């Protein structure tokens, strides 16, 4: 079950500059940052709020680390802006399988590693009304994000 907006991914050319914009304009601080070599991104997670399923919602600022990364390609075409939306679930495998059964292309056979050790997969934007959509299970949250337990 998808129980929160886990994050909104925002692509930018200069991560440090963008982090400073979000800090100076809104007062959001960096909660976590990392490089994900597999995805070709350097990212900063800005925690916005905790959610009733025991998780949290973030803004995820993304800067490409190499020219052949998906985010570099997207920036080249579109410029900076909202790149994807991610829904949080306690069961990324089960939800991805159920969504695949509905005819939506799930991009990975097995979830890969996302921010903060999460397990992630993506749905093809062409099957989701033009929105690149990610499913996320936070590290250690498998089976624990029960929206009825709070
Ligand atoms: C591409 N398209 C998008 C899009 N990216 N539409 C909406 N939002 C996006 N972000 C559209 C293109 O405009 C194009 O439409 C069509 O999809 C094919 O795009 P393409 O770039 O020519 O083709 P592909 O197949 O090389 O790549 C598209 C695909 C790729 C979605 C498969 O970007 C992908 O694998 N994305 C998932 C991984 C990812 O994005 N990682 C970065 C975030 P037209 O109409 O021109 O045909 S990593 C992350 O977020 C992590 C670390 C985390 O959350 O923890």
JSON list of C-alpha atoms and ligand atoms in Angstrom, two decimals:
[
{"chain": "A", "resi": 1, "resn": "UNK", "atom": "CA", "xyz": [0.00, 0.00, 0.00]},
{"chain": "A", "resi": 2, "resn": "UNK", "atom": "CA", "xyz": [1.31, 3.43, -0.93]},
{"chain": "A", "resi": 3, "resn": "UNK", "atom": "CA", "xyz": [0.99, 5.53, 2.20]},
{"chain": "A", "resi": 4, "resn": "UNK", "atom": "CA", "xyz": [2.82, 8.82, 1.67]},
{"chain": "A", "resi": 5, "resn": "UNK", "atom": "CA", "xyz": [4.62, 11.05, -0.75]},
{"chain": "A", "resi": 6, "resn": "UNK", "atom": "CA", "xyz": [8.16, 9.93, 0.14]},
{"chain": "A", "resi": 7, "resn": "UNK", "atom": "CA", "xyz": [9.81, 12.64, -1.92]},
{"chain": "A", "resi": 8, "resn": "UNK", "atom": "CA", "xyz": [9.66, 14.91, -4.89]},
{"chain": "A", "resi": 9, "resn": "UNK", "atom": "CA", "xyz": [12.81, 14.76, -7.00]},
{"chain": "A", "resi": 10, "resn": "UNK", "atom": "CA", "xyz": [14.02, 18.06, -8.38]},
{"chain": "A", "resi": 11, "resn": "UNK", "atom": "CA", "xyz": [16.78, 18.13, -10.99]},
{"chain": "A", "resi": 12, "resn": "UNK", "atom": "CA", "xyz": [19.33, 20.93, -10.89]},
{"chain": "A", "resi": 13, "resn": "UNK", "atom": "CA", "xyz": [22.65, 21.88, -12.48]},
{"chain": "A", "resi": 14, "resn": "UNK", "atom": "CA", "xyz": [24.33, 23.02, -9.26]},
{"chain": "A", "resi": 15, "resn": "UNK", "atom": "CA", "xyz": [23.40, 21.17, -6.08]},
{"chain": "A", "resi": 16, "resn": "UNK", "atom": "CA", "xyz": [25.14, 23.52, -3.65]},
{"chain": "A", "resi": 17, "resn": "UNK", "atom": "CA", "xyz": [23.47, 26.57, -5.16]},
{"chain": "A", "resi": 18, "resn": "UNK", "atom": "CA", "xyz": [20.07, 24.88, -5.12]},
{"chain": "A", "resi": 19, "resn": "UNK", "atom": "CA", "xyz": [20.47, 23.74, -1.51]},
{"chain": "A", "resi": 20, "resn": "UNK", "atom": "CA", "xyz": [21.24, 27.34, -0.61]},
{"chain": "A", "resi": 21, "resn": "UNK", "atom": "CA", "xyz": [18.12, 28.56, -2.42]},
{"chain": "A", "resi": 22, "resn": "UNK", "atom": "CA", "xyz": [15.90, 26.15, -0.45]},
{"chain": "A", "resi": 23, "resn": "UNK", "atom": "CA", "xyz": [17.63, 27.12, 2.82]},
{"chain": "A", "resi": 24, "resn": "UNK", "atom": "CA", "xyz": [17.50, 30.88, 2.26]},
{"chain": "A", "resi": 25, "resn": "UNK", "atom": "CA", "xyz": [14.00, 30.95, 0.77]},
{"chain": "A", "resi": 26, "resn": "UNK", "atom": "CA", "xyz": [12.11, 28.38, 2.83]},
{"chain": "A", "resi": 27, "resn": "UNK", "atom": "CA", "xyz": [14.41, 27.54, 5.75]},
{"chain": "A", "resi": 28, "resn": "UNK", "atom": "CA", "xyz": [14.77, 23.85, 4.75]},
{"chain": "A", "resi": 29, "resn": "UNK", "atom": "CA", "xyz": [18.05, 22.26, 5.89]},
{"chain": "A", "resi": 30, "resn": "UNK", "atom": "CA", "xyz": [19.88, 19.26, 4.43]},
{"chain": "A", "resi": 31, "resn": "UNK", "atom": "CA", "xyz": [18.89, 16.14, 6.37]},
{"chain": "A", "resi": 32, "resn": "UNK", "atom": "CA", "xyz": [21.13, 13.79, 4.38]},
{"chain": "A", "resi": 33, "resn": "UNK", "atom": "CA", "xyz": [23.34, 13.88, 1.30]},
{"chain": "A", "resi": 34, "resn": "UNK", "atom": "CA", "xyz": [25.03, 11.19, -0.75]},
{"chain": "A", "resi": 35, "resn": "UNK", "atom": "CA", "xyz": [26.28, 10.17, -4.17]},
{"chain": "A", "resi": 36, "resn": "UNK", "atom": "CA", "xyz": [24.46, 7.31, -5.89]},
{"chain": "A", "resi": 37, "resn": "UNK", "atom": "CA", "xyz": [26.90, 6.11, -8.56]},
{"chain": "A", "resi": 38, "resn": "UNK", "atom": "CA", "xyz": [24.48, 3.58, -10.04]},
{"chain": "A", "resi": 39, "resn": "UNK", "atom": "CA", "xyz": [21.89, 6.30, -10.66]},
{"chain": "A", "resi": 40, "resn": "UNK", "atom": "CA", "xyz": [24.52, 8.91, -11.61]},
{"chain": "A", "resi": 41, "resn": "UNK", "atom": "CA", "xyz": [23.38, 11.53, -9.10]},
{"chain": "A", "resi": 42, "resn": "UNK", "atom": "CA", "xyz": [24.62, 13.59, -6.18]},
{"chain": "A", "resi": 43, "resn": "UNK", "atom": "CA", "xyz": [21.64, 14.33, -3.99]},
{"chain": "A", "resi": 44, "resn": "UNK", "atom": "CA", "xyz": [20.49, 16.25, -0.95]},
{"chain": "A", "resi": 45, "resn": "UNK", "atom": "CA", "xyz": [17.42, 15.21, 1.04]},
{"chain": "A", "resi": 46, "resn": "UNK", "atom": "CA", "xyz": [15.52, 18.03, 2.76]},
{"chain": "A", "resi": 47, "resn": "UNK", "atom": "CA", "xyz": [13.07, 16.62, 5.30]},
{"chain": "A", "resi": 48, "resn": "UNK", "atom": "CA", "xyz": [9.74, 18.43, 5.16]},
{"chain": "A", "resi": 49, "resn": "UNK", "atom": "CA", "xyz": [7.62, 16.46, 7.64]},
{"chain": "A", "resi": 50, "resn": "UNK", "atom": "CA", "xyz": [7.09, 13.10, 9.27]},
{"chain": "A", "resi": 51, "resn": "UNK", "atom": "CA", "xyz": [4.08, 11.15, 8.13]},
{"chain": "A", "resi": 52, "resn": "UNK", "atom": "CA", "xyz": [1.38, 9.12, 9.87]},
{"chain": "A", "resi": 53, "resn": "UNK", "atom": "CA", "xyz": [2.75, 5.84, 8.45]},
{"chain": "A", "resi": 54, "resn": "UNK", "atom": "CA", "xyz": [5.96, 6.22, 10.47]},
{"chain": "A", "resi": 55, "resn": "UNK", "atom": "CA", "xyz": [7.93, 7.56, 7.52]},
{"chain": "A", "resi": 56, "resn": "UNK", "atom": "CA", "xyz": [8.65, 11.06, 6.24]},
{"chain": "A", "resi": 57, "resn": "UNK", "atom": "CA", "xyz": [8.37, 13.29, 3.20]},
{"chain": "A", "resi": 58, "resn": "UNK", "atom": "CA", "xyz": [11.39, 14.94, 1.62]},
{"chain": "A", "resi": 59, "resn": "UNK", "atom": "CA", "xyz": [12.44, 17.14, -1.24]},
{"chain": "A", "resi": 60, "resn": "UNK", "atom": "CA", "xyz": [15.24, 15.40, -3.10]},
{"chain": "A", "resi": 61, "resn": "UNK", "atom": "CA", "xyz": [17.59, 17.74, -4.96]},
{"chain": "A", "resi": 62, "resn": "UNK", "atom": "CA", "xyz": [19.49, 15.95, -7.72]},
{"chain": "A", "resi": 63, "resn": "UNK", "atom": "CA", "xyz": [22.62, 16.94, -9.64]},
{"chain": "A", "resi": 64, "resn": "UNK", "atom": "CA", "xyz": [23.99, 14.59, -12.30]},
{"chain": "A", "resi": 65, "resn": "UNK", "atom": "CA", "xyz": [27.47, 13.13, -11.72]},
{"chain": "A", "resi": 66, "resn": "UNK", "atom": "CA", "xyz": [28.04, 12.06, -15.30]},
{"chain": "A", "resi": 67, "resn": "UNK", "atom": "CA", "xyz": [26.89, 13.07, -18.76]},
{"chain": "A", "resi": 68, "resn": "UNK", "atom": "CA", "xyz": [25.22, 9.76, -19.59]},
{"chain": "A", "resi": 69, "resn": "UNK", "atom": "CA", "xyz": [23.01, 9.73, -16.48]},
{"chain": "A", "resi": 70, "resn": "UNK", "atom": "CA", "xyz": [19.24, 9.89, -16.82]},
{"chain": "A", "resi": 71, "resn": "UNK", "atom": "CA", "xyz": [19.13, 13.20, -14.92]},
{"chain": "A", "resi": 72, "resn": "UNK", "atom": "CA", "xyz": [21.79, 14.79, -17.19]},
{"chain": "A", "resi": 73, "resn": "UNK", "atom": "CA", "xyz": [19.77, 13.74, -20.24]},
{"chain": "A", "resi": 74, "resn": "UNK", "atom": "CA", "xyz": [16.58, 15.14, -18.72]},
{"chain": "A", "resi": 75, "resn": "UNK", "atom": "CA", "xyz": [18.22, 18.46, -17.75]},
{"chain": "A", "resi": 76, "resn": "UNK", "atom": "CA", "xyz": [19.60, 18.79, -21.25]},
{"chain": "A", "resi": 77, "resn": "UNK", "atom": "CA", "xyz": [16.11, 18.54, -22.71]},
{"chain": "A", "resi": 78, "resn": "UNK", "atom": "CA", "xyz": [14.03, 20.31, -20.08]},
{"chain": "A", "resi": 79, "resn": "UNK", "atom": "CA", "xyz": [16.24, 22.49, -17.92]},
{"chain": "A", "resi": 80, "resn": "UNK", "atom": "CA", "xyz": [15.83, 22.49, -14.15]},
{"chain": "A", "resi": 81, "resn": "UNK", "atom": "CA", "xyz": [12.58, 21.42, -12.49]},
{"chain": "A", "resi": 82, "resn": "UNK", "atom": "CA", "xyz": [10.51, 18.59, -11.04]},
{"chain": "A", "resi": 83, "resn": "UNK", "atom": "CA", "xyz": [11.95, 15.31, -12.30]},
{"chain": "A", "resi": 84, "resn": "UNK", "atom": "CA", "xyz": [9.90, 12.65, -10.50]},
{"chain": "A", "resi": 85, "resn": "UNK", "atom": "CA", "xyz": [7.53, 11.90, -7.65]},
{"chain": "A", "resi": 86, "resn": "UNK", "atom": "CA", "xyz": [8.09, 9.03, -5.22]},
{"chain": "A", "resi": 87, "resn": "UNK", "atom": "CA", "xyz": [5.46, 7.18, -3.19]},
{"chain": "A", "resi": 88, "resn": "UNK", "atom": "CA", "xyz": [6.42, 5.42, 0.05]},
{"chain": "A", "resi": 89, "resn": "UNK", "atom": "CA", "xyz": [5.38, 1.86, 0.83]},
{"chain": "A", "resi": 90, "resn": "UNK", "atom": "CA", "xyz": [6.33, -0.85, 3.33]},
{"chain": "A", "resi": 91, "resn": "UNK", "atom": "CA", "xyz": [6.38, -3.36, 0.44]},
{"chain": "A", "resi": 92, "resn": "UNK", "atom": "CA", "xyz": [8.00, -2.10, -2.74]},
{"chain": "A", "resi": 93, "resn": "UNK", "atom": "CA", "xyz": [8.20, -5.63, -4.19]},
{"chain": "A", "resi": 94, "resn": "UNK", "atom": "CA", "xyz": [4.50, -6.34, -3.68]},
{"chain": "A", "resi": 95, "resn": "UNK", "atom": "CA", "xyz": [3.30, -2.95, -4.84]},
{"chain": "A", "resi": 96, "resn": "UNK", "atom": "CA", "xyz": [5.54, -3.00, -7.93]},
{"chain": "A", "resi": 97, "resn": "UNK", "atom": "CA", "xyz": [4.23, -6.47, -8.85]},
{"chain": "A", "resi": 98, "resn": "UNK", "atom": "CA", "xyz": [0.60, -5.39, -8.39]},
{"chain": "A", "resi": 99, "resn": "UNK", "atom": "CA", "xyz": [1.14, -2.27, -10.50]},
{"chain": "A", "resi": 100, "resn": "UNK", "atom": "CA", "xyz": [2.93, -4.30, -13.21]},
{"chain": "A", "resi": 101, "resn": "UNK", "atom": "CA", "xyz": [-0.13, -6.58, -13.33]},
{"chain": "A", "resi": 102, "resn": "UNK", "atom": "CA", "xyz": [-2.20, -3.52, -14.20]},
{"chain": "A", "resi": 103, "resn": "UNK", "atom": "CA", "xyz": [-0.12, -3.05, -17.36]},
{"chain": "A", "resi": 104, "resn": "UNK", "atom": "CA", "xyz": [2.19, -0.27, -16.17]},
{"chain": "A", "resi": 105, "resn": "UNK", "atom": "CA", "xyz": [5.87, -0.79, -17.05]},
{"chain": "A", "resi": 106, "resn": "UNK", "atom": "CA", "xyz": [8.02, -1.23, -13.93]},
{"chain": "A", "resi": 107, "resn": "UNK", "atom": "CA", "xyz": [11.58, -0.38, -14.92]},
{"chain": "A", "resi": 108, "resn": "UNK", "atom": "CA", "xyz": [13.53, -2.80, -12.69]},
{"chain": "A", "resi": 109, "resn": "UNK", "atom": "CA", "xyz": [13.02, -6.55, -12.20]},
{"chain": "A", "resi": 110, "resn": "UNK", "atom": "CA", "xyz": [14.36, -6.20, -8.67]},
{"chain": "A", "resi": 111, "resn": "UNK", "atom": "CA", "xyz": [14.34, -2.98, -6.60]},
{"chain": "A", "resi": 112, "resn": "UNK", "atom": "CA", "xyz": [17.68, -1.14, -6.52]},
{"chain": "A", "resi": 113, "resn": "UNK", "atom": "CA", "xyz": [19.35, 0.97, -3.85]},
{"chain": "A", "resi": 114, "resn": "UNK", "atom": "CA", "xyz": [18.01, 4.49, -3.33]},
{"chain": "A", "resi": 115, "resn": "UNK", "atom": "CA", "xyz": [18.55, 7.31, -0.91]},
{"chain": "A", "resi": 116, "resn": "UNK", "atom": "CA", "xyz": [19.55, 6.39, 2.67]},
{"chain": "A", "resi": 117, "resn": "UNK", "atom": "CA", "xyz": [19.66, 2.67, 1.90]},
{"chain": "A", "resi": 118, "resn": "UNK", "atom": "CA", "xyz": [16.08, 2.52, 0.68]},
{"chain": "A", "resi": 119, "resn": "UNK", "atom": "CA", "xyz": [14.88, 0.03, -1.95]},
{"chain": "A", "resi": 120, "resn": "UNK", "atom": "CA", "xyz": [13.44, 1.69, -5.04]},
{"chain": "A", "resi": 121, "resn": "UNK", "atom": "CA", "xyz": [11.94, 1.07, -8.42]},
{"chain": "A", "resi": 122, "resn": "UNK", "atom": "CA", "xyz": [10.47, 3.32, -11.12]},
{"chain": "A", "resi": 123, "resn": "UNK", "atom": "CA", "xyz": [7.33, 3.27, -13.28]},
{"chain": "A", "resi": 124, "resn": "UNK", "atom": "CA", "xyz": [7.67, 4.40, -16.88]},
{"chain": "A", "resi": 125, "resn": "UNK", "atom": "CA", "xyz": [6.51, 8.02, -17.29]},
{"chain": "A", "resi": 126, "resn": "UNK", "atom": "CA", "xyz": [4.81, 7.16, -20.59]},
{"chain": "A", "resi": 127, "resn": "UNK", "atom": "CA", "xyz": [2.47, 4.80, -18.68]},
{"chain": "A", "resi": 128, "resn": "UNK", "atom": "CA", "xyz": [1.83, 7.34, -15.89]},
{"chain": "A", "resi": 129, "resn": "UNK", "atom": "CA", "xyz": [0.51, 10.40, -17.68]},
{"chain": "A", "resi": 130, "resn": "UNK", "atom": "CA", "xyz": [3.97, 11.87, -18.23]},
{"chain": "A", "resi": 131, "resn": "UNK", "atom": "CA", "xyz": [5.07, 11.57, -14.58]},
{"chain": "A", "resi": 132, "resn": "UNK", "atom": "CA", "xyz": [8.19, 9.53, -13.79]},
{"chain": "A", "resi": 133, "resn": "UNK", "atom": "CA", "xyz": [7.00, 7.72, -10.65]},
{"chain": "A", "resi": 134, "resn": "UNK", "atom": "CA", "xyz": [9.16, 5.98, -8.07]},
{"chain": "A", "resi": 135, "resn": "UNK", "atom": "CA", "xyz": [8.19, 3.49, -5.34]},
{"chain": "A", "resi": 136, "resn": "UNK", "atom": "CA", "xyz": [10.30, 3.53, -2.16]},
{"chain": "A", "resi": 137, "resn": "UNK", "atom": "CA", "xyz": [10.63, 1.34, 0.90]},
{"chain": "A", "resi": 138, "resn": "UNK", "atom": "CA", "xyz": [12.75, 3.13, 3.47]},
{"chain": "A", "resi": 139, "resn": "UNK", "atom": "CA", "xyz": [15.61, 1.18, 5.05]},
{"chain": "A", "resi": 140, "resn": "UNK", "atom": "CA", "xyz": [14.38, -0.94, 7.95]},
{"chain": "A", "resi": 141, "resn": "UNK", "atom": "CA", "xyz": [10.75, -0.10, 7.21]},
{"chain": "A", "resi": 142, "resn": "UNK", "atom": "CA", "xyz": [9.74, -3.34, 5.48]},
{"chain": "A", "resi": 143, "resn": "UNK", "atom": "CA", "xyz": [6.34, -4.27, 6.80]},
{"chain": "A", "resi": 144, "resn": "UNK", "atom": "CA", "xyz": [6.41, -1.55, 9.45]},
{"chain": "A", "resi": 145, "resn": "UNK", "atom": "CA", "xyz": [4.70, 1.37, 7.78]},
{"chain": "A", "resi": 146, "resn": "UNK", "atom": "CA", "xyz": [1.20, 0.61, 8.95]},
{"chain": "A", "resi": 147, "resn": "UNK", "atom": "CA", "xyz": [-1.01, 3.66, 8.43]},
{"chain": "A", "resi": 148, "resn": "UNK", "atom": "CA", "xyz": [-3.48, 2.29, 10.99]},
{"chain": "A", "resi": 149, "resn": "UNK", "atom": "CA", "xyz": [-0.92, 1.99, 13.79]},
{"chain": "A", "resi": 150, "resn": "UNK", "atom": "CA", "xyz": [-0.74, 5.70, 14.59]},
{"chain": "B", "resi": 1, "resn": "LIG", "atom": "C1", "xyz": [12.12, 10.80, -19.55]},
{"chain": "B", "resi": 1, "resn": "LIG", "atom": "N1", "xyz": [10.86, 11.10, -19.89]},
{"chain": "B", "resi": 1, "resn": "LIG", "atom": "C2", "xyz": [10.26, 11.66, -18.84]},
{"chain": "B", "resi": 1, "resn": "LIG", "atom": "C3", "xyz": [11.23, 11.71, -17.81]},
{"chain": "B", "resi": 1, "resn": "LIG", "atom": "N2", "xyz": [12.38, 11.15, -18.29]},
{"chain": "B", "resi": 1, "resn": "LIG", "atom": "N3", "xyz": [9.01, 12.12, -18.68]},
{"chain": "B", "resi": 1, "resn": "LIG", "atom": "C4", "xyz": [8.70, 12.65, -17.48]},
{"chain": "B", "resi": 1, "resn": "LIG", "atom": "N4", "xyz": [9.59, 12.76, -16.46]},
{"chain": "B", "resi": 1, "resn": "LIG", "atom": "C5", "xyz": [10.85, 12.30, -16.59]},
{"chain": "B", "resi": 1, "resn": "LIG", "atom": "N5", "xyz": [11.70, 12.39, -15.58]},
{"chain": "B", "resi": 1, "resn": "LIG", "atom": "C6", "xyz": [10.22, 10.89, -21.20]},
{"chain": "B", "resi": 1, "resn": "LIG", "atom": "C7", "xyz": [11.04, 11.56, -22.30]},
{"chain": "B", "resi": 1, "resn": "LIG", "atom": "O1", "xyz": [10.69, 12.92, -22.43]},
{"chain": "B", "resi": 1, "resn": "LIG", "atom": "C8", "xyz": [10.68, 10.74, -23.50]},
{"chain": "B", "resi": 1, "resn": "LIG", "atom": "O2", "xyz": [9.45, 11.18, -24.01]},
{"chain": "B", "resi": 1, "resn": "LIG", "atom": "C9", "xyz": [10.49, 9.35, -22.94]},
{"chain": "B", "resi": 1, "resn": "LIG", "atom": "O3", "xyz": [10.23, 9.51, -21.53]},
{"chain": "B", "resi": 1, "resn": "LIG", "atom": "C10", "xyz": [11.74, 8.50, -23.08]},
{"chain": "B", "resi": 1, "resn": "LIG", "atom": "O4", "xyz": [12.80, 9.21, -22.44]},
{"chain": "B", "resi": 1, "resn": "LIG", "atom": "P1", "xyz": [14.32, 9.05, -22.86]},
{"chain": "B", "resi": 1, "resn": "LIG", "atom": "O5", "xyz": [15.15, 9.77, -21.87]},
{"chain": "B", "resi": 1, "resn": "LIG", "atom": "O6", "xyz": [14.50, 9.37, -24.28]},
{"chain": "B", "resi": 1, "resn": "LIG", "atom": "O7", "xyz": [14.46, 7.49, -22.80]},
{"chain": "B", "resi": 1, "resn": "LIG", "atom": "P2", "xyz": [15.14, 6.48, -21.87]},
{"chain": "B", "resi": 1, "resn": "LIG", "atom": "O8", "xyz": [14.38, 5.24, -22.09]},
{"chain": "B", "resi": 1, "resn": "LIG", "atom": "O9", "xyz": [16.62, 6.48, -22.09]},
{"chain": "B", "resi": 1, "resn": "LIG", "atom": "O10", "xyz": [14.92, 6.98, -20.34]},
{"chain": "B", "resi": 1, "resn": "LIG", "atom": "C11", "xyz": [13.67, 7.20, -19.74]},
{"chain": "B", "resi": 1, "resn": "LIG", "atom": "C12", "xyz": [13.57, 6.41, -18.43]},
{"chain": "B", "resi": 1, "resn": "LIG", "atom": "C13", "xyz": [14.84, 6.74, -17.62]},
{"chain": "B", "resi": 1, "resn": "LIG", "atom": "C14", "xyz": [12.29, 6.88, -17.70]},
{"chain": "B", "resi": 1, "resn": "LIG", "atom": "C15", "xyz": [13.48, 4.92, -18.73]},
{"chain": "B", "resi": 1, "resn": "LIG", "atom": "O11", "xyz": [14.94, 8.14, -17.37]},
{"chain": "B", "resi": 1, "resn": "LIG", "atom": "C16", "xyz": [14.92, 5.99, -16.32]},
{"chain": "B", "resi": 1, "resn": "LIG", "atom": "O12", "xyz": [15.32, 4.84, -16.26]},
{"chain": "B", "resi": 1, "resn": "LIG", "atom": "N6", "xyz": [14.57, 6.64, -15.21]},
{"chain": "B", "resi": 1, "resn": "LIG", "atom": "C17", "xyz": [14.58, 6.02, -13.88]},
{"chain": "B", "resi": 1, "resn": "LIG", "atom": "C18", "xyz": [15.86, 6.27, -13.13]},
{"chain": "B", "resi": 1, "resn": "LIG", "atom": "C19", "xyz": [16.11, 7.70, -12.83]},
{"chain": "B", "resi": 1, "resn": "LIG", "atom": "O13", "xyz": [15.50, 8.61, -13.37]},
{"chain": "B", "resi": 1, "resn": "LIG", "atom": "N7", "xyz": [17.08, 7.95, -11.94]},
{"chain": "B", "resi": 1, "resn": "LIG", "atom": "C20", "xyz": [17.46, 9.29, -11.49]},
{"chain": "B", "resi": 1, "resn": "LIG", "atom": "C21", "xyz": [16.90, 9.57, -10.16]},
{"chain": "B", "resi": 1, "resn": "LIG", "atom": "P3", "xyz": [9.21, 11.41, -25.56]},
{"chain": "B", "resi": 1, "resn": "LIG", "atom": "O14", "xyz": [7.81, 11.93, -25.66]},
{"chain": "B", "resi": 1, "resn": "LIG", "atom": "O15", "xyz": [10.27, 12.36, -26.01]},
{"chain": "B", "resi": 1, "resn": "LIG", "atom": "O16", "xyz": [9.36, 10.02, -26.16]},
{"chain": "B", "resi": 1, "resn": "LIG", "atom": "S1", "xyz": [17.73, 8.60, -8.96]},
{"chain": "B", "resi": 1, "resn": "LIG", "atom": "C22", "xyz": [16.78, 8.72, -7.57]},
{"chain": "B", "resi": 1, "resn": "LIG", "atom": "O17", "xyz": [15.79, 9.32, -7.61]},
{"chain": "B", "resi": 1, "resn": "LIG", "atom": "C23", "xyz": [17.26, 8.05, -6.35]},
{"chain": "B", "resi": 1, "resn": "LIG", "atom": "C24", "xyz": [18.65, 7.95, -6.10]},
{"chain": "B", "resi": 1, "resn": "LIG", "atom": "C25", "xyz": [16.30, 7.96, -5.19]},
{"chain": "B", "resi": 1, "resn": "LIG", "atom": "O18", "xyz": [15.19, 8.41, -5.29]},
{"chain": "B", "resi": 1, "resn": "LIG", "atom": "O19", "xyz": [16.70, 7.47, -4.12]}
]
